[in-house]
PDB file of C-alpha atoms and ligand atoms in Angstrom:
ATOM      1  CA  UNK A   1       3.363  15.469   7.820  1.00  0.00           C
ATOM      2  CA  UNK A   2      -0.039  15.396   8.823  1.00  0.00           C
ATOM      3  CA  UNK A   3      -2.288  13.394   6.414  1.00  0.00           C
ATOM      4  CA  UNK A   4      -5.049  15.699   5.769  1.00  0.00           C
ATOM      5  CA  UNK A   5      -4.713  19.633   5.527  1.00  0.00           C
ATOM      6  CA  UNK A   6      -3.804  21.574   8.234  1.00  0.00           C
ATOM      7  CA  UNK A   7      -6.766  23.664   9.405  1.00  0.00           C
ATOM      8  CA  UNK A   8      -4.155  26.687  11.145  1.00  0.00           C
ATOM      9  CA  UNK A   9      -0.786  26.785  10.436  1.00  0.00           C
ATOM     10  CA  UNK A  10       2.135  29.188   9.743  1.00  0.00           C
ATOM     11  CA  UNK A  11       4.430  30.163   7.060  1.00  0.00           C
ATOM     12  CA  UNK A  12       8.130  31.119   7.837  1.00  0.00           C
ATOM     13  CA  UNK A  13       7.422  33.301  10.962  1.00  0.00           C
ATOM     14  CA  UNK A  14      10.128  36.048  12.567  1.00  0.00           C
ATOM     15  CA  UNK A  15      10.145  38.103  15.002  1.00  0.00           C
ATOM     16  CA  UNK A  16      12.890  40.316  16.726  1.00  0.00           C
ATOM     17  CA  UNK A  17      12.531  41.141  20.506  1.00  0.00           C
ATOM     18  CA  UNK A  18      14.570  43.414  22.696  1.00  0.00           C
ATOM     19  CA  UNK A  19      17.305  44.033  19.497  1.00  0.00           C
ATOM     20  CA  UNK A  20      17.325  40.367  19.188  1.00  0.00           C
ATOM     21  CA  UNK A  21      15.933  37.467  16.746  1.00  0.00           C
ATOM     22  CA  UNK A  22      13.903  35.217  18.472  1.00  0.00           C
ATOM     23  CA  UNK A  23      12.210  33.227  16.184  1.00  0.00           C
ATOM     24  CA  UNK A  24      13.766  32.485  12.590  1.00  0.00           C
ATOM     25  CA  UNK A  25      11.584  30.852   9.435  1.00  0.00           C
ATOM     26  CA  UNK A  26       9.245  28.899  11.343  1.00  0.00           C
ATOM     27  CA  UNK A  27       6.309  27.162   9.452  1.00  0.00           C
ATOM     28  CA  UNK A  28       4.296  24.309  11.052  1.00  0.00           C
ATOM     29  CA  UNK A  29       0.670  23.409  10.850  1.00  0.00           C
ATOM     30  CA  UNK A  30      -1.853  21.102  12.264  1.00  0.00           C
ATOM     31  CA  UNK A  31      -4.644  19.007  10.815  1.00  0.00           C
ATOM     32  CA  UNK A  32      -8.450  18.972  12.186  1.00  0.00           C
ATOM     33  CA  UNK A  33      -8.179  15.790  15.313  1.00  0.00           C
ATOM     34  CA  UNK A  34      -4.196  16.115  15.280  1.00  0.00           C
ATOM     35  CA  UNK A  35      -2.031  16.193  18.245  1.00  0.00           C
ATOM     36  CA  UNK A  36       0.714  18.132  17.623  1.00  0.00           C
ATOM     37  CA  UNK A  37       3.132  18.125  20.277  1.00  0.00           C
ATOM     38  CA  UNK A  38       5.816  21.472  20.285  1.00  0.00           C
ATOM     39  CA  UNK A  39       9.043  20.687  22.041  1.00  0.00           C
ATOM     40  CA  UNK A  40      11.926  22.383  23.225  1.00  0.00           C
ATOM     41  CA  UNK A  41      14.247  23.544  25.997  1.00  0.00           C
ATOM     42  CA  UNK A  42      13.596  26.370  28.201  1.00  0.00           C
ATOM     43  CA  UNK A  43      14.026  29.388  25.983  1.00  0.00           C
ATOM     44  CA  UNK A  44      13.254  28.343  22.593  1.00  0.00           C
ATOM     45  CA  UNK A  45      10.667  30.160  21.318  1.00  0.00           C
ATOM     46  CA  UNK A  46       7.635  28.008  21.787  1.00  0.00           C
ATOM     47  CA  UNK A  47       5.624  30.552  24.029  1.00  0.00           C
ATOM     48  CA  UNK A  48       6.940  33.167  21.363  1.00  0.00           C
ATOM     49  CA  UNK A  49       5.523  31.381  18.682  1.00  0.00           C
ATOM     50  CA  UNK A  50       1.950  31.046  20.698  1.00  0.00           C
ATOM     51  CA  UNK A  51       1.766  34.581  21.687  1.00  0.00           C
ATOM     52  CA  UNK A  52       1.904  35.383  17.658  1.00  0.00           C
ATOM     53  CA  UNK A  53      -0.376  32.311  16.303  1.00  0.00           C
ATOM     54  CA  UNK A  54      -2.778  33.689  18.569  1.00  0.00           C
ATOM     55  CA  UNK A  55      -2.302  37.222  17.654  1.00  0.00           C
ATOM     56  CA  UNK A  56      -0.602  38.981  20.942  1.00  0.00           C
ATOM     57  CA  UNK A  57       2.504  39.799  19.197  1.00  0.00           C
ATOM     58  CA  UNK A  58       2.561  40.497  14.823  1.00  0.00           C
ATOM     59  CA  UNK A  59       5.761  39.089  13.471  1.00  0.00           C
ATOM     60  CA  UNK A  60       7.833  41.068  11.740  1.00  0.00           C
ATOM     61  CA  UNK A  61       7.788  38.313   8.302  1.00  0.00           C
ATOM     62  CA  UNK A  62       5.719  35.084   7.822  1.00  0.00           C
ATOM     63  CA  UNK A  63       1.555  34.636   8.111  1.00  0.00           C
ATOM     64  CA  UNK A  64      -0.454  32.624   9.783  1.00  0.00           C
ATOM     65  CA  UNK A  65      -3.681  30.601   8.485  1.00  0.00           C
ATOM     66  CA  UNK A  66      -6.788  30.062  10.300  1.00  0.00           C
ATOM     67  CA  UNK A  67      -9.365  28.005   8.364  1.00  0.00           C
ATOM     68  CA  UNK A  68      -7.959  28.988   4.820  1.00  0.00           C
ATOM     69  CA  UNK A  69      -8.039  32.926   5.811  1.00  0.00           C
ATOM     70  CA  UNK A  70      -4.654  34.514   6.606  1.00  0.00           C
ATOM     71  CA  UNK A  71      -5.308  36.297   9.833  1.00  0.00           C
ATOM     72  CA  UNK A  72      -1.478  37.250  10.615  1.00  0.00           C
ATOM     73  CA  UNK A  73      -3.401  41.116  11.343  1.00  0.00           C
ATOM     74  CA  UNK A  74      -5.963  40.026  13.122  1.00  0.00           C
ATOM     75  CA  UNK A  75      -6.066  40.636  17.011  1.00  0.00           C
ATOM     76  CA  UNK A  76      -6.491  37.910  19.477  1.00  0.00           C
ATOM     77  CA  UNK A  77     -10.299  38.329  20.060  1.00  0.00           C
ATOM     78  CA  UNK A  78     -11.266  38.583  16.492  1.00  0.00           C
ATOM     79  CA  UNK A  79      -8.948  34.820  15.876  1.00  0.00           C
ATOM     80  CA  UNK A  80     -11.244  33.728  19.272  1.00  0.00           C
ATOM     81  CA  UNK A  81     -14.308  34.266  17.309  1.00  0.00           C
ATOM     82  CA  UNK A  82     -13.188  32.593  14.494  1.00  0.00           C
ATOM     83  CA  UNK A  83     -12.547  29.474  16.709  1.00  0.00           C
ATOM     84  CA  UNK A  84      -8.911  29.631  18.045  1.00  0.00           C
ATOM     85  CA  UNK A  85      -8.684  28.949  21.624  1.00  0.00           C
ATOM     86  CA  UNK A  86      -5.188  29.363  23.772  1.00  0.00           C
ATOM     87  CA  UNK A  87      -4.116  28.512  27.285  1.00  0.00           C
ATOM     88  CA  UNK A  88      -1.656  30.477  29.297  1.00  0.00           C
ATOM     89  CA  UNK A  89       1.879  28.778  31.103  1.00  0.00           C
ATOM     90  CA  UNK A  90       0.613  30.115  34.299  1.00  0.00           C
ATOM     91  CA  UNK A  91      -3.534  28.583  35.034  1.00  0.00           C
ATOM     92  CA  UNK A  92      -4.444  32.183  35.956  1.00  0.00           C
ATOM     93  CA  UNK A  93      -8.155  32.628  37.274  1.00  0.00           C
ATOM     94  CA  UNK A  94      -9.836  35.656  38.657  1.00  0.00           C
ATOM     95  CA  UNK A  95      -9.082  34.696  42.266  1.00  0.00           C
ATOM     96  CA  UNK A  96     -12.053  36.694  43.662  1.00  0.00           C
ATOM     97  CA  UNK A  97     -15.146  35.368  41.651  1.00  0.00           C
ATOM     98  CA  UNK A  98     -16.591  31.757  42.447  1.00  0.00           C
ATOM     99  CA  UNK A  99     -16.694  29.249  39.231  1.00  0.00           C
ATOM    100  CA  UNK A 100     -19.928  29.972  38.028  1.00  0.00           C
ATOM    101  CA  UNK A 101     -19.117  33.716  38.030  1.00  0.00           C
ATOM    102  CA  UNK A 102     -15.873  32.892  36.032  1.00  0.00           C
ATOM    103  CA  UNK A 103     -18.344  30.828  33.385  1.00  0.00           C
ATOM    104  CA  UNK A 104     -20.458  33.663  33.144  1.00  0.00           C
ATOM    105  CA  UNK A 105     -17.970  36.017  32.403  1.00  0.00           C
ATOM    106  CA  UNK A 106     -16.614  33.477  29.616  1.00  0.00           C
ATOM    107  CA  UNK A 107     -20.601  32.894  28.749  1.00  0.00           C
ATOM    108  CA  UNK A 108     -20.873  36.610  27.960  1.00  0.00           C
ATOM    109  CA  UNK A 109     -17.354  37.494  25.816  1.00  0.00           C
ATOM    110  CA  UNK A 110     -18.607  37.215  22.408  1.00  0.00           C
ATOM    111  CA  UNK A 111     -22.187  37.592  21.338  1.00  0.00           C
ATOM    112  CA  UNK A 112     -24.501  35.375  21.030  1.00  0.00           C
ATOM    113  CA  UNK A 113     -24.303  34.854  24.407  1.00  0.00           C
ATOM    114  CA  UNK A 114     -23.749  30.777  25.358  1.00  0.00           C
ATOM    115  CA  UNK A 115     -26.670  29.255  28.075  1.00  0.00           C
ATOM    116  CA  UNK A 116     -25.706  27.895  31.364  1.00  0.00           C
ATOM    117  CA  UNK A 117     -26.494  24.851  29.691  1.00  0.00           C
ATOM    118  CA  UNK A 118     -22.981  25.665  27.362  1.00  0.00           C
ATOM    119  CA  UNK A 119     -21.146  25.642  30.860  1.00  0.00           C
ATOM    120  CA  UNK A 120     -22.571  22.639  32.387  1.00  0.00           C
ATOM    121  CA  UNK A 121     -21.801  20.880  28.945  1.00  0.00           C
ATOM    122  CA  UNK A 122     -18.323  22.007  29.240  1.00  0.00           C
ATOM    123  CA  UNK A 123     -17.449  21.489  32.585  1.00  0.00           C
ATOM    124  CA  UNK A 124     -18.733  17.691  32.462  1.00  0.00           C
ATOM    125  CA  UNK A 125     -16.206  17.002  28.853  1.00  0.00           C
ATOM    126  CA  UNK A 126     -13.390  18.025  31.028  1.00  0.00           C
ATOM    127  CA  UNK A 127     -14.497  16.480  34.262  1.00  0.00           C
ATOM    128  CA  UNK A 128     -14.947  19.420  35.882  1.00  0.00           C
ATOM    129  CA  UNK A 129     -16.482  18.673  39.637  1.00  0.00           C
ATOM    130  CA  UNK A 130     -16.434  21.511  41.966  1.00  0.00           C
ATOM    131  CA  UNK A 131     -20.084  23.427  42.936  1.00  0.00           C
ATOM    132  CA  UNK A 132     -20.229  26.589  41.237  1.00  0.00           C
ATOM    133  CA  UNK A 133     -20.081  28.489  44.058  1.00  0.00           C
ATOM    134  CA  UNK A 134     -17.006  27.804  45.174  1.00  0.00           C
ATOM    135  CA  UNK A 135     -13.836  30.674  44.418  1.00  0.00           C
ATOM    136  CA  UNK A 136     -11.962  29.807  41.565  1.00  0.00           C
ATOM    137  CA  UNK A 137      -9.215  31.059  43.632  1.00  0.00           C
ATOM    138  CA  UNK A 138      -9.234  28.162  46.016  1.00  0.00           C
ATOM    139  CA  UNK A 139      -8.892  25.590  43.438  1.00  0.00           C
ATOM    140  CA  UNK A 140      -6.308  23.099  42.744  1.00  0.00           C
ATOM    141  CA  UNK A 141      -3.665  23.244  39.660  1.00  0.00           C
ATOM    142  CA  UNK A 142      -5.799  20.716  37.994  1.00  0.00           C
ATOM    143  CA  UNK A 143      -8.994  22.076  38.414  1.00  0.00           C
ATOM    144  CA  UNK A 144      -8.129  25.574  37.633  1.00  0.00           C
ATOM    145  CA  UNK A 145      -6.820  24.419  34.051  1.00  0.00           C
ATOM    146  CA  UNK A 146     -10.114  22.195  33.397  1.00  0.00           C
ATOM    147  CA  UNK A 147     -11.918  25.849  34.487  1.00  0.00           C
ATOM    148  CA  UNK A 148     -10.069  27.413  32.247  1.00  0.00           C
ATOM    149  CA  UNK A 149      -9.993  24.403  29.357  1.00  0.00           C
ATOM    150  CA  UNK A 150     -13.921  24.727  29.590  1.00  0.00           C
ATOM    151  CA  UNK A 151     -14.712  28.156  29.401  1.00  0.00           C
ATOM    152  CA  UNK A 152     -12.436  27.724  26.137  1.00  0.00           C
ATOM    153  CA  UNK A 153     -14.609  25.107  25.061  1.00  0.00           C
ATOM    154  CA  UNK A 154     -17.957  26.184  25.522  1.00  0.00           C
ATOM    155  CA  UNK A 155     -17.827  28.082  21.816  1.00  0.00           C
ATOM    156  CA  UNK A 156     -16.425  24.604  20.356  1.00  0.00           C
ATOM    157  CA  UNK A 157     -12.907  25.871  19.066  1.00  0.00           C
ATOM    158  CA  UNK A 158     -11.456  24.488  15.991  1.00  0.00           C
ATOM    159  CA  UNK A 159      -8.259  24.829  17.283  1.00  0.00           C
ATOM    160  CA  UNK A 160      -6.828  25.018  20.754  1.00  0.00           C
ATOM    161  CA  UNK A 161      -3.226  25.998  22.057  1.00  0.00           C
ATOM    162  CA  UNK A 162      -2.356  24.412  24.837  1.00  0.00           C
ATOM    163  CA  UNK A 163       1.081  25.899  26.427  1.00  0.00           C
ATOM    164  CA  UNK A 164       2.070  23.859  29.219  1.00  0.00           C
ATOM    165  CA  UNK A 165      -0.828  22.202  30.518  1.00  0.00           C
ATOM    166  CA  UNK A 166       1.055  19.436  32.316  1.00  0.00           C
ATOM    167  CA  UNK A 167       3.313  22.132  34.257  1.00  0.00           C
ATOM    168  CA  UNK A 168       2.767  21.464  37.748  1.00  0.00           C
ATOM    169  CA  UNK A 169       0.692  18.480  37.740  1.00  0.00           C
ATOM    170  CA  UNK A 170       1.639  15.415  39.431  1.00  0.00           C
ATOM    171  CA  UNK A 171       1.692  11.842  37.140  1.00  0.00           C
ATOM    172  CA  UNK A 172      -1.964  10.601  37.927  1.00  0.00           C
ATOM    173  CA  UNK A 173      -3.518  14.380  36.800  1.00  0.00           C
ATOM    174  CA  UNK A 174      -1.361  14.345  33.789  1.00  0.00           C
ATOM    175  CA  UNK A 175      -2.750  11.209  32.120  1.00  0.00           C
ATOM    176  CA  UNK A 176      -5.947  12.687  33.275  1.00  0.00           C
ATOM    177  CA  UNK A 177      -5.344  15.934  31.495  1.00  0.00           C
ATOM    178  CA  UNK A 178      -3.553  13.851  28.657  1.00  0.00           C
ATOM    179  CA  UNK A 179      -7.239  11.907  28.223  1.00  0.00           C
ATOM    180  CA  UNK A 180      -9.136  15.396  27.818  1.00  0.00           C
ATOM    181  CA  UNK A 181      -7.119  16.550  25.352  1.00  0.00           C
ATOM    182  CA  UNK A 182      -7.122  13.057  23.651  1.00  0.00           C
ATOM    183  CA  UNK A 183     -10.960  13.333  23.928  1.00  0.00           C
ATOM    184  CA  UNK A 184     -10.859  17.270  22.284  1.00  0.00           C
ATOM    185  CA  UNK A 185      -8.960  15.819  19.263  1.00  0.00           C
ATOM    186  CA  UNK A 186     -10.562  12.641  18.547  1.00  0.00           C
ATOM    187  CA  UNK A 187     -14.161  12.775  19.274  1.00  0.00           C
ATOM    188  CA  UNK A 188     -14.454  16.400  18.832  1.00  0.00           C
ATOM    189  CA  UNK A 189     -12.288  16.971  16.457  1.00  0.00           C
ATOM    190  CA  UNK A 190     -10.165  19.866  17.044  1.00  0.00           C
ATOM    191  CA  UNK A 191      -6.058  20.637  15.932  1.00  0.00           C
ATOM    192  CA  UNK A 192      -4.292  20.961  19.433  1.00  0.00           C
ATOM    193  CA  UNK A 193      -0.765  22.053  19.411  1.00  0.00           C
ATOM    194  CA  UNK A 194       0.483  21.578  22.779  1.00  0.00           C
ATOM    195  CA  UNK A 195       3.782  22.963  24.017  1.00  0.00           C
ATOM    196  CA  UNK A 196       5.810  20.591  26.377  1.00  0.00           C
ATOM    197  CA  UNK A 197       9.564  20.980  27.093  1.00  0.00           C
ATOM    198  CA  UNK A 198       9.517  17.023  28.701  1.00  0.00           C
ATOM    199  CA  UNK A 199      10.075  15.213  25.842  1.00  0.00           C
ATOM    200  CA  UNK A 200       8.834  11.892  27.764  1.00  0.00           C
ATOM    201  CA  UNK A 201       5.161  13.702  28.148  1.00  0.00           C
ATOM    202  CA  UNK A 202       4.451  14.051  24.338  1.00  0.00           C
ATOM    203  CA  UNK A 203       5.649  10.503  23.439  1.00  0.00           C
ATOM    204  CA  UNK A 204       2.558   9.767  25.324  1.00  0.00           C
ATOM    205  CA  UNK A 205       0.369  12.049  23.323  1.00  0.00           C
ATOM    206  CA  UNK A 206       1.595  13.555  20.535  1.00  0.00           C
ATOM    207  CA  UNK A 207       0.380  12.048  17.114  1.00  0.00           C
ATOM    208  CA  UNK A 208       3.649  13.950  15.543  1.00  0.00           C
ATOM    209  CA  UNK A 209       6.186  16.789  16.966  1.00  0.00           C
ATOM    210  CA  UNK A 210       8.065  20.153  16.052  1.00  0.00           C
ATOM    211  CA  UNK A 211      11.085  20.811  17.982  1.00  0.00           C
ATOM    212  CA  UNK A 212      12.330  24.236  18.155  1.00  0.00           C
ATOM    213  CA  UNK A 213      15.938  25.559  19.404  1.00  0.00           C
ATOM    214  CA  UNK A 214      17.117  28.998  20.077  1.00  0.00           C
ATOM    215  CA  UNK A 215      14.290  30.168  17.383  1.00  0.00           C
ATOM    216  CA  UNK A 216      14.439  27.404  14.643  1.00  0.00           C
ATOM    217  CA  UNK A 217      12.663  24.464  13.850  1.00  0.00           C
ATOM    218  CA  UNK A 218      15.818  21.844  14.609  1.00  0.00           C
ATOM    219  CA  UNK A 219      13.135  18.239  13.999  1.00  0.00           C
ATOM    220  CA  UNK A 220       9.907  17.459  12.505  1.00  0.00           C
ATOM    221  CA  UNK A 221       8.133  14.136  12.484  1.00  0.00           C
ATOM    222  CA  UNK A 222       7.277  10.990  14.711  1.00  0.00           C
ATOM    223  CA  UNK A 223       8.005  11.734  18.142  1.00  0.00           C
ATOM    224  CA  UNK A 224       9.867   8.624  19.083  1.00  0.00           C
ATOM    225  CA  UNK A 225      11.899   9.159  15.906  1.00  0.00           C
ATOM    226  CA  UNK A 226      12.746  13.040  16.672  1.00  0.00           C
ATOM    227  CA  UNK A 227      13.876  12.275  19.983  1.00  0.00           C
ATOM    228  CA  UNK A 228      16.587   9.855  18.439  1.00  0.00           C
ATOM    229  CA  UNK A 229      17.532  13.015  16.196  1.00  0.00           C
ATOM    230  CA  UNK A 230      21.624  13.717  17.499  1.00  0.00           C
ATOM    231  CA  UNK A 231      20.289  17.759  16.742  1.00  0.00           C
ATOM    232  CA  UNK A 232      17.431  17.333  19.368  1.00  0.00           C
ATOM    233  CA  UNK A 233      19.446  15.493  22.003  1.00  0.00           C
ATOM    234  CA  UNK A 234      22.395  17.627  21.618  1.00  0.00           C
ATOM    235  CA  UNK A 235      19.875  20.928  22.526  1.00  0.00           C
ATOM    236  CA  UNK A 236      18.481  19.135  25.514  1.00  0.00           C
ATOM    237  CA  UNK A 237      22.297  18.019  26.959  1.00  0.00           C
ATOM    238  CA  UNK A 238      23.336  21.417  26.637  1.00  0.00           C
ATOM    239  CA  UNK A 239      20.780  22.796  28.675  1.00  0.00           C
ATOM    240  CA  UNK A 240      20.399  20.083  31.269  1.00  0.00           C
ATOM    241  CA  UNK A 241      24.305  20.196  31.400  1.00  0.00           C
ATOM    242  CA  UNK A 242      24.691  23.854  32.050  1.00  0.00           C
TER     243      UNK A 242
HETATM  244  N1  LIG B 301       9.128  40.419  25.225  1.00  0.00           N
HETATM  245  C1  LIG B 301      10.379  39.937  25.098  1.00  0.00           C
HETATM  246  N2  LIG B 301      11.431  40.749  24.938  1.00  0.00           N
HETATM  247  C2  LIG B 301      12.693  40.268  24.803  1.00  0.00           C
HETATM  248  N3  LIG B 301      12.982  38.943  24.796  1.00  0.00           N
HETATM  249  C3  LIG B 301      11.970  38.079  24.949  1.00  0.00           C
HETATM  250  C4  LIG B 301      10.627  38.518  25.099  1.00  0.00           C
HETATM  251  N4  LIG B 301       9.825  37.423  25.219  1.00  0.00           N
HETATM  252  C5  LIG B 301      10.645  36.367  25.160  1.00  0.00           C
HETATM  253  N5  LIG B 301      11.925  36.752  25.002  1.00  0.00           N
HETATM  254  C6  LIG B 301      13.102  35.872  24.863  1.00  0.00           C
HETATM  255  O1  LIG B 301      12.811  34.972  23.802  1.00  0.00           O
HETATM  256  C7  LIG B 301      13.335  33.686  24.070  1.00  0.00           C
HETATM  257  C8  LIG B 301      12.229  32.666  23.942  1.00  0.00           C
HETATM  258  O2  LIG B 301      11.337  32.824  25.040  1.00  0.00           O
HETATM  259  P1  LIG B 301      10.015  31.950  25.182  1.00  0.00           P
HETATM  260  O3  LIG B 301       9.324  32.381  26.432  1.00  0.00           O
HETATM  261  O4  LIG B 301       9.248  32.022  23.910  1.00  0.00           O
HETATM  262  O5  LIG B 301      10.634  30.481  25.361  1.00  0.00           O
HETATM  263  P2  LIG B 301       9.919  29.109  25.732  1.00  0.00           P
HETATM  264  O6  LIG B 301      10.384  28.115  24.733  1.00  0.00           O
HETATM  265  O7  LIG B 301       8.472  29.305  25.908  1.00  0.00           O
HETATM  266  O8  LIG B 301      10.609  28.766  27.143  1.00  0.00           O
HETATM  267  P3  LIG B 301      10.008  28.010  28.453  1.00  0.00           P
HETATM  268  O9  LIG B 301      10.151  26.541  28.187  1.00  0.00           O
HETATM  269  O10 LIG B 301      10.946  28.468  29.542  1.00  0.00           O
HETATM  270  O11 LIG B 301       8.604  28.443  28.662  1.00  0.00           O
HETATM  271  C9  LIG B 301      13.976  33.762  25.447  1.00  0.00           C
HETATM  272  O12 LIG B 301      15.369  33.959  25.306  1.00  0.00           O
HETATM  273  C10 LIG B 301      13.313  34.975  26.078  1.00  0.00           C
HETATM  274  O13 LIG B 301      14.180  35.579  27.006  1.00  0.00           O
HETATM  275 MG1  LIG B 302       7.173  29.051  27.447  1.00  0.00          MG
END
């Protein structure tokens, strides 16, 4: 468990979707600079579990705790503004609109309004080099998640959830990316829960893990140690051997 208390976590979540259960009694939680690394195969729930920590989907049982306040009814915007940030699977940016256009519409969500000063700030923490005039629709994978990481950033979340950064990366971006959000947690100070289904990639990263399978939390604990766990290697054969 993490050694000082978590500053967002959740208490034995469910949910039911299309007549079926889809997560089951999960409860997890991250401390203030923690890496928390959520793992499992294709299919397990961890998106699931994001879209209802950051308050796109209400589950049917369980809460969730930002900051000491239970915000389980609490819509996505209003958990923003309390500092939760969340990144999508897909790195999704208005194609049309040039990078400083797509800070400016970030700049201007919630009031008070953040400076350009707030973008500039943000875009050098995640390394961000591209003018702003360029389309955010001609970037590359990498540089449309470090858009989208520092637009996030800019209001200085206390806790970011990061679903699949690495997907489509190549090695050399992914320690890059893996440095960032190294750099969010330690020096800044912020809980990350990242969702990875490569086991290999949080080992790398991941101060501690939860593994979920088919809607339960199967392993908790050291990630070297939970990827010895006969439960957690048993849910990963069956799916790389179907
Ligand atoms: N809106 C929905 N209605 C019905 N079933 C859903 C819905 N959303 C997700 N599911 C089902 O819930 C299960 C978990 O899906 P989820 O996307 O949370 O998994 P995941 O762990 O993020 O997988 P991946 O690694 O492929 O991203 C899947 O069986 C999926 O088909
Ligand atoms: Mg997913």
């Amino acid at each position: 468990m993490a050694t000082s208390p978590a500053v967002f976590a959740c208490e034995d979540i469910h949910i039911r979707l299309g007549g079926r259960s889809i997560l089951e009694g999960i409860s997890l939680g991250v401390a203030p600079g923690e890496i928390l690394g959520v793992v499992g195969p294709n299919g397990a729930g961890k998106t699931t579990l994001f879209e209802i920590l950051s308050g796109r989907y209400t589950p049917s049982q369980g809460r969730v705790i930002l900051a000491g306040k239970d915000v389980t009814r609490l819509k996505l915007f209003d958990r923003a503004r309390l500092g939760l940030g969340r990144t999508y699977q897909s790195p999704v940016v208005p194609d049309a609109l040039t990078v400083g256009e797509v800070f400016r519409a970030a700049r201007q969500a919630f009031r008070p309004y953040l400076t350009r000063f707030h973008a500039e700030w943000a875009a050098e923490k995640v390394g961000l080099r591209v003018p702003m005039s360029v389309l955010a629709g001609s970037l590359e994978a990498l540089n449309r998640r470090k858009l989208l990481l520092a637009c996030l950033l800019m209001r200085k979340p206390v806790v970011m959830l990061l679903d699949e950064p690495a997907a489509g990366l190549i090695n050399s971006e992914i320690d890059e990316l893996d440095s960032i959000i190294r750099h969010l947690a330690r020096e800044m100070g912020m809980g990350i829960m990242l969702v990875e289904h490569r086991l290999e990639l949080l080992s790398a990263i991941a101060d501690r893990c939860v593994v979920l399978d088919l809607g339960k939390l199967i392993a908790e604990g050291d990630p070297e140690k939970v990827f010895e766990d006969p439960r957690v290697r048993a849910a990963y054969f069956e799916v790389e051997a179907a």
